[in-house]
Structure formats: C-alpha cells, structure tokens
Amino acid sequence: AAHLFKAIAKQHHKELIPILRPILPPEGIVFDVGAHAGQMAKLFARMAPMGRVYAFEPGAYALSVLRPAVKLRGHGRILVESIALGAEPGRLTLTTPIKRSGSYGFGLSHLGADVGGRSFRHEVEVDTVDRYIARHRIARLDLIKADIEGWELKMLQGASRTLTTLRPALVLEAVDAYLTRAGDTRAGLWRFLRDLGYVPRRLV
C-alpha cells in the first residue's frame, strides 16, 4: 500500500526536466525500460503531452503498483508492457529481493545470476527493442531510458537496428557491480555505444 501511495501521489525526478527537455519534445516517443513504479514514465508523460510512453516492466509486484499508478496519473499516454527487453527473445528468471521487513525491494529486481538472500523469483517474457519496434511499426523514438540493474548492455544489443535508424537519446543507469552480475562491463557498454556513434556523458 505504501509503494502504491507513493507511486500515485508523488512525482520524483523533477530535477531531470531541464536535462531532458532538449531531447524530449512535446510530441516525443519514449521507451521507459524498467519502469518500476512509474515515476519516470509519469514524468515523461507530463513532458510529452502530445507523445507516447511505452513502460516496459516484467516484475509481478512492480506491475501491481505500476498499473494503477498509470491509470490514475498517466494522462492516458502511458502503455504498460509486462515484458523485459534484452539481447534476444525468450524467457528468463527475474529475481526480486525481499527486505528484512518482508517487503519487496522491487527497484532492485534483476535478470541473470541470483546472488543469494531472500527473494521472489519468477519467469518473465523477454523481447528485443528491434522486434518490438518492427512489430508495432513505430517510426519514431526520441528517448530510451533504462534502469534495469545491469541488463542495460543486453537491452542495447537487442536495439542495434533501432539505435542506427531512429537514433533515440539514451538515459542509462550504469552500475559496475550490476553489469558484472550480468556478465558485462561499463567499458563494454561505452564501447558498444561509441561504435554506433553515440557519445556517453555522465548525468550524475
């Protein structure tokens, strides 16, 4: 209930608006990969009142918070997709840590290796950005935001055609420990982006 209240009643990350405004026009199209409770998706929907936000979130608990939050505060411009995005389609196990209090640490849900501790695990569907773009005939993509606990490079590998043709701006979390857990490195992430003509910049 507390997670749902926060997701509906509060708007975080407003400090990002001046940074995002030059790359997200009012009619912009956004892929929010790892939408969690929808705070960023809601922000994108406010910033792009004539656009569309695709909120990708495979976690069962996160979806139970995200869907009602989007229904009440999404302004009708957020489409929730209950899938993960990776390098190739298939099915993988999503691990959601359980805190000492017994609540779900759904902001730390991750694909790949299980590092131990109490957790809730379930299989999720995985698709690629390129396949999704082609299937839904999306001709424009202004921004991909990805906060997926180390799976960022794998998601981008499944988006290489989209990155080459549509050239969306990217806002990515890049945490060394999470990338290592997924079998990747920050250096590998930057090298992949530079090879596609992207120039990485640190926001925080």
Short mmCIF file of C-alpha atoms in Angstrom, two decimals:
data_model
loop_
_atom_site.label_atom_id
_atom_site.label_comp_id
_atom_site.label_asym_id
_atom_site.label_seq_id
_atom_site.Cartn_x
_atom_site.Cartn_y
_atom_site.Cartn_z
CA ALA A 1 0.00 0.00 0.00
CA ALA A 2 2.85 2.39 0.81
CA HIS A 3 4.50 1.74 -2.56
CA LEU A 4 1.21 2.35 -4.37
CA PHE A 5 0.54 5.59 -2.44
CA LYS A 6 3.98 6.94 -3.34
CA ALA A 7 3.59 5.93 -6.98
CA ILE A 8 0.24 7.70 -7.27
CA ALA A 9 0.67 10.73 -5.01
CA LYS A 10 4.28 11.75 -5.54
CA GLN A 11 6.34 12.82 -8.54
CA HIS A 12 10.06 12.26 -8.21
CA HIS A 13 12.94 13.18 -10.53
CA LYS A 14 11.67 16.67 -11.40
CA GLU A 15 15.29 17.83 -11.32
CA LEU A 16 15.80 15.94 -14.60
CA ILE A 17 13.35 18.12 -16.54
CA PRO A 18 15.94 20.76 -17.62
CA ILE A 19 18.28 17.94 -18.76
CA LEU A 20 15.59 16.04 -20.66
CA ARG A 21 13.77 18.99 -22.20
CA PRO A 22 16.21 19.47 -25.12
CA ILE A 23 15.88 15.80 -26.14
CA LEU A 24 12.19 15.19 -25.39
CA PRO A 25 9.80 17.41 -27.37
CA PRO A 26 6.06 17.68 -26.54
CA GLU A 27 5.23 15.07 -29.20
CA GLY A 28 8.09 12.76 -28.18
CA ILE A 29 8.01 8.96 -28.02
CA VAL A 30 9.75 7.28 -25.07
CA PHE A 31 10.67 3.73 -24.12
CA ASP A 32 10.88 3.53 -20.30
CA VAL A 33 12.69 0.22 -19.80
CA GLY A 34 12.45 -0.93 -16.21
CA ALA A 35 9.51 1.31 -15.39
CA HIS A 36 9.25 0.06 -11.78
CA ALA A 37 6.51 2.12 -10.04
CA GLY A 38 6.13 4.53 -12.95
CA GLN A 39 7.75 7.67 -11.57
CA MET A 40 9.82 8.30 -14.68
CA ALA A 41 7.00 7.24 -17.01
CA LYS A 42 4.71 9.80 -15.37
CA LEU A 43 7.37 12.47 -15.76
CA PHE A 44 7.83 11.63 -19.44
CA ALA A 45 4.05 11.75 -19.99
CA ARG A 46 3.91 15.23 -18.46
CA MET A 47 6.82 16.43 -20.58
CA ALA A 48 5.40 14.97 -23.81
CA PRO A 49 1.69 15.81 -23.65
CA MET A 50 1.24 15.01 -27.34
CA GLY A 51 3.51 11.96 -27.28
CA ARG A 52 3.53 8.40 -26.01
CA VAL A 53 5.38 6.50 -23.29
CA TYR A 54 5.93 2.75 -23.53
CA ALA A 55 6.57 1.48 -19.99
CA PHE A 56 8.31 -1.92 -20.00
CA GLU A 57 8.16 -3.72 -16.65
CA PRO A 58 8.14 -7.53 -16.23
CA GLY A 59 8.12 -7.71 -12.41
CA ALA A 60 4.88 -9.06 -10.97
CA TYR A 61 4.98 -6.90 -7.84
CA ALA A 62 6.13 -3.79 -9.70
CA LEU A 63 3.25 -4.24 -12.15
CA SER A 64 0.78 -4.34 -9.26
CA VAL A 65 1.97 -0.82 -8.37
CA LEU A 66 2.65 0.49 -11.87
CA ARG A 67 -0.69 -0.32 -13.50
CA PRO A 68 -2.98 1.55 -11.04
CA ALA A 69 -0.49 4.44 -10.81
CA VAL A 70 -0.50 4.81 -14.59
CA LYS A 71 -4.27 4.52 -14.76
CA LEU A 72 -4.70 7.39 -12.31
CA ARG A 73 -1.72 9.59 -13.23
CA GLY A 74 -0.60 8.55 -16.70
CA HIS A 75 -2.72 11.10 -18.56
CA GLY A 76 -3.76 8.35 -20.98
CA ARG A 77 -0.36 8.43 -22.68
CA ILE A 78 1.44 5.53 -20.99
CA LEU A 79 1.20 1.99 -22.37
CA VAL A 80 2.36 -0.67 -19.91
CA GLU A 81 4.09 -3.70 -21.43
CA SER A 82 4.70 -6.58 -19.00
CA ILE A 83 7.86 -7.83 -20.69
CA ALA A 84 11.61 -7.46 -20.28
CA LEU A 85 13.88 -6.28 -23.09
CA GLY A 86 17.16 -7.97 -23.81
CA ALA A 87 19.58 -9.14 -26.49
CA GLU A 88 17.30 -11.88 -27.79
CA PRO A 89 13.72 -13.07 -27.29
CA GLY A 90 12.93 -15.87 -24.86
CA ARG A 91 12.18 -16.39 -21.20
CA LEU A 92 14.40 -15.63 -18.20
CA THR A 93 14.11 -15.63 -14.43
CA LEU A 94 13.55 -12.29 -12.69
CA THR A 95 14.77 -12.10 -9.09
CA THR A 96 13.18 -9.60 -6.69
CA PRO A 97 14.95 -9.25 -3.32
CA ILE A 98 12.86 -9.43 -0.15
CA LYS A 99 13.89 -6.91 2.50
CA ARG A 100 14.32 -7.70 6.18
CA SER A 101 10.97 -6.02 6.78
CA GLY A 102 9.37 -8.55 4.47
CA SER A 103 8.55 -6.04 1.73
CA TYR A 104 9.72 -6.43 -1.85
CA GLY A 105 12.77 -4.49 -3.00
CA PHE A 106 11.26 -4.29 -6.47
CA GLY A 107 13.53 -1.42 -7.50
CA LEU A 108 16.40 -3.96 -7.39
CA SER A 109 14.70 -6.71 -9.41
CA HIS A 110 17.16 -8.16 -11.90
CA LEU A 111 17.62 -10.75 -14.60
CA GLY A 112 20.59 -13.08 -14.63
CA ALA A 113 22.54 -14.54 -11.73
CA ASP A 114 20.91 -14.91 -8.31
CA VAL A 115 23.29 -13.52 -5.69
CA GLY A 116 21.60 -15.22 -2.76
CA GLY A 117 19.46 -13.94 0.08
CA ARG A 118 15.69 -13.97 0.36
CA SER A 119 13.98 -13.31 -2.93
CA PHE A 120 10.92 -13.88 -5.06
CA ARG A 121 11.74 -15.39 -8.46
CA HIS A 122 9.55 -15.92 -11.48
CA GLU A 123 9.92 -16.42 -15.21
CA VAL A 124 9.30 -13.44 -17.48
CA GLU A 125 8.99 -12.96 -21.22
CA VAL A 126 11.92 -11.26 -22.93
CA ASP A 127 11.75 -9.46 -26.28
CA THR A 128 14.10 -7.11 -28.11
CA VAL A 129 13.65 -3.42 -28.86
CA ASP A 130 14.19 -4.08 -32.57
CA ARG A 131 11.49 -6.76 -32.72
CA TYR A 132 9.04 -4.63 -30.74
CA ILE A 133 9.67 -1.59 -32.96
CA ALA A 134 9.13 -3.66 -36.11
CA ARG A 135 6.03 -5.46 -34.82
CA HIS A 136 4.31 -2.24 -33.75
CA ARG A 137 5.57 -0.25 -36.76
CA ILE A 138 7.00 2.51 -34.59
CA ALA A 139 8.61 5.07 -36.88
CA ARG A 140 9.86 7.49 -34.24
CA LEU A 141 11.68 7.06 -30.93
CA ASP A 142 13.09 10.11 -29.12
CA LEU A 143 14.36 8.57 -25.89
CA ILE A 144 15.18 5.24 -24.27
CA LYS A 145 15.55 5.34 -20.50
CA ALA A 146 16.85 2.10 -18.98
CA ASP A 147 17.30 1.32 -15.30
CA ILE A 148 17.41 -2.48 -15.37
CA GLU A 149 20.04 -3.41 -12.81
CA GLY A 150 22.88 -4.44 -15.11
CA TRP A 151 20.90 -5.61 -18.15
CA GLU A 152 21.45 -2.31 -19.98
CA LEU A 153 24.03 -3.54 -22.48
CA LYS A 154 22.00 -6.63 -23.34
CA MET A 155 18.95 -4.46 -23.97
CA LEU A 156 21.01 -2.21 -26.24
CA GLN A 157 22.38 -5.20 -28.14
CA GLY A 158 18.80 -6.07 -29.00
CA ALA A 159 18.23 -2.49 -30.14
CA SER A 160 21.17 -2.05 -32.54
CA ARG A 161 18.99 -1.55 -35.62
CA THR A 162 16.78 0.96 -33.77
CA LEU A 163 19.81 2.85 -32.48
CA THR A 164 21.20 3.04 -36.02
CA THR A 165 18.00 4.12 -37.76
CA LEU A 166 15.89 6.07 -35.23
CA ARG A 167 18.81 7.44 -33.16
CA PRO A 168 16.99 7.89 -29.84
CA ALA A 169 18.74 9.69 -27.00
CA LEU A 170 19.69 7.32 -24.17
CA VAL A 171 19.47 7.76 -20.41
CA LEU A 172 21.06 4.72 -18.81
CA GLU A 173 21.96 3.51 -15.35
CA ALA A 174 25.47 2.03 -15.39
CA VAL A 175 26.50 0.39 -12.11
CA ASP A 176 29.66 -1.70 -12.28
CA ALA A 177 28.51 -4.36 -9.81
CA TYR A 178 25.19 -4.86 -11.63
CA LEU A 179 26.84 -5.02 -15.06
CA THR A 180 29.34 -7.56 -13.71
CA ARG A 181 26.48 -9.68 -12.36
CA ALA A 182 25.05 -9.73 -15.89
CA GLY A 183 28.43 -10.70 -17.38
CA ASP A 184 29.14 -7.25 -18.83
CA THR A 185 31.31 -4.24 -18.03
CA ARG A 186 30.93 -0.48 -18.17
CA ALA A 187 33.83 -0.34 -20.64
CA GLY A 188 31.98 -2.78 -22.88
CA LEU A 189 28.82 -0.68 -22.64
CA TRP A 190 30.65 2.52 -23.64
CA ARG A 191 32.50 0.73 -26.46
CA PHE A 192 29.21 -0.61 -27.87
CA LEU A 193 27.68 2.88 -27.87
CA ARG A 194 30.74 4.57 -29.37
CA ASP A 195 30.78 2.01 -32.20
CA LEU A 196 27.25 3.16 -33.05
CA GLY A 197 28.24 6.82 -32.99
CA TYR A 198 26.94 7.68 -29.52
CA VAL A 199 28.92 9.92 -27.16
CA PRO A 200 28.45 8.91 -23.49
CA ARG A 201 28.04 11.70 -20.94
CA ARG A 202 27.65 11.45 -17.19
CA LEU A 203 24.46 12.99 -15.79
CA VAL A 204 25.08 12.35 -12.08
#
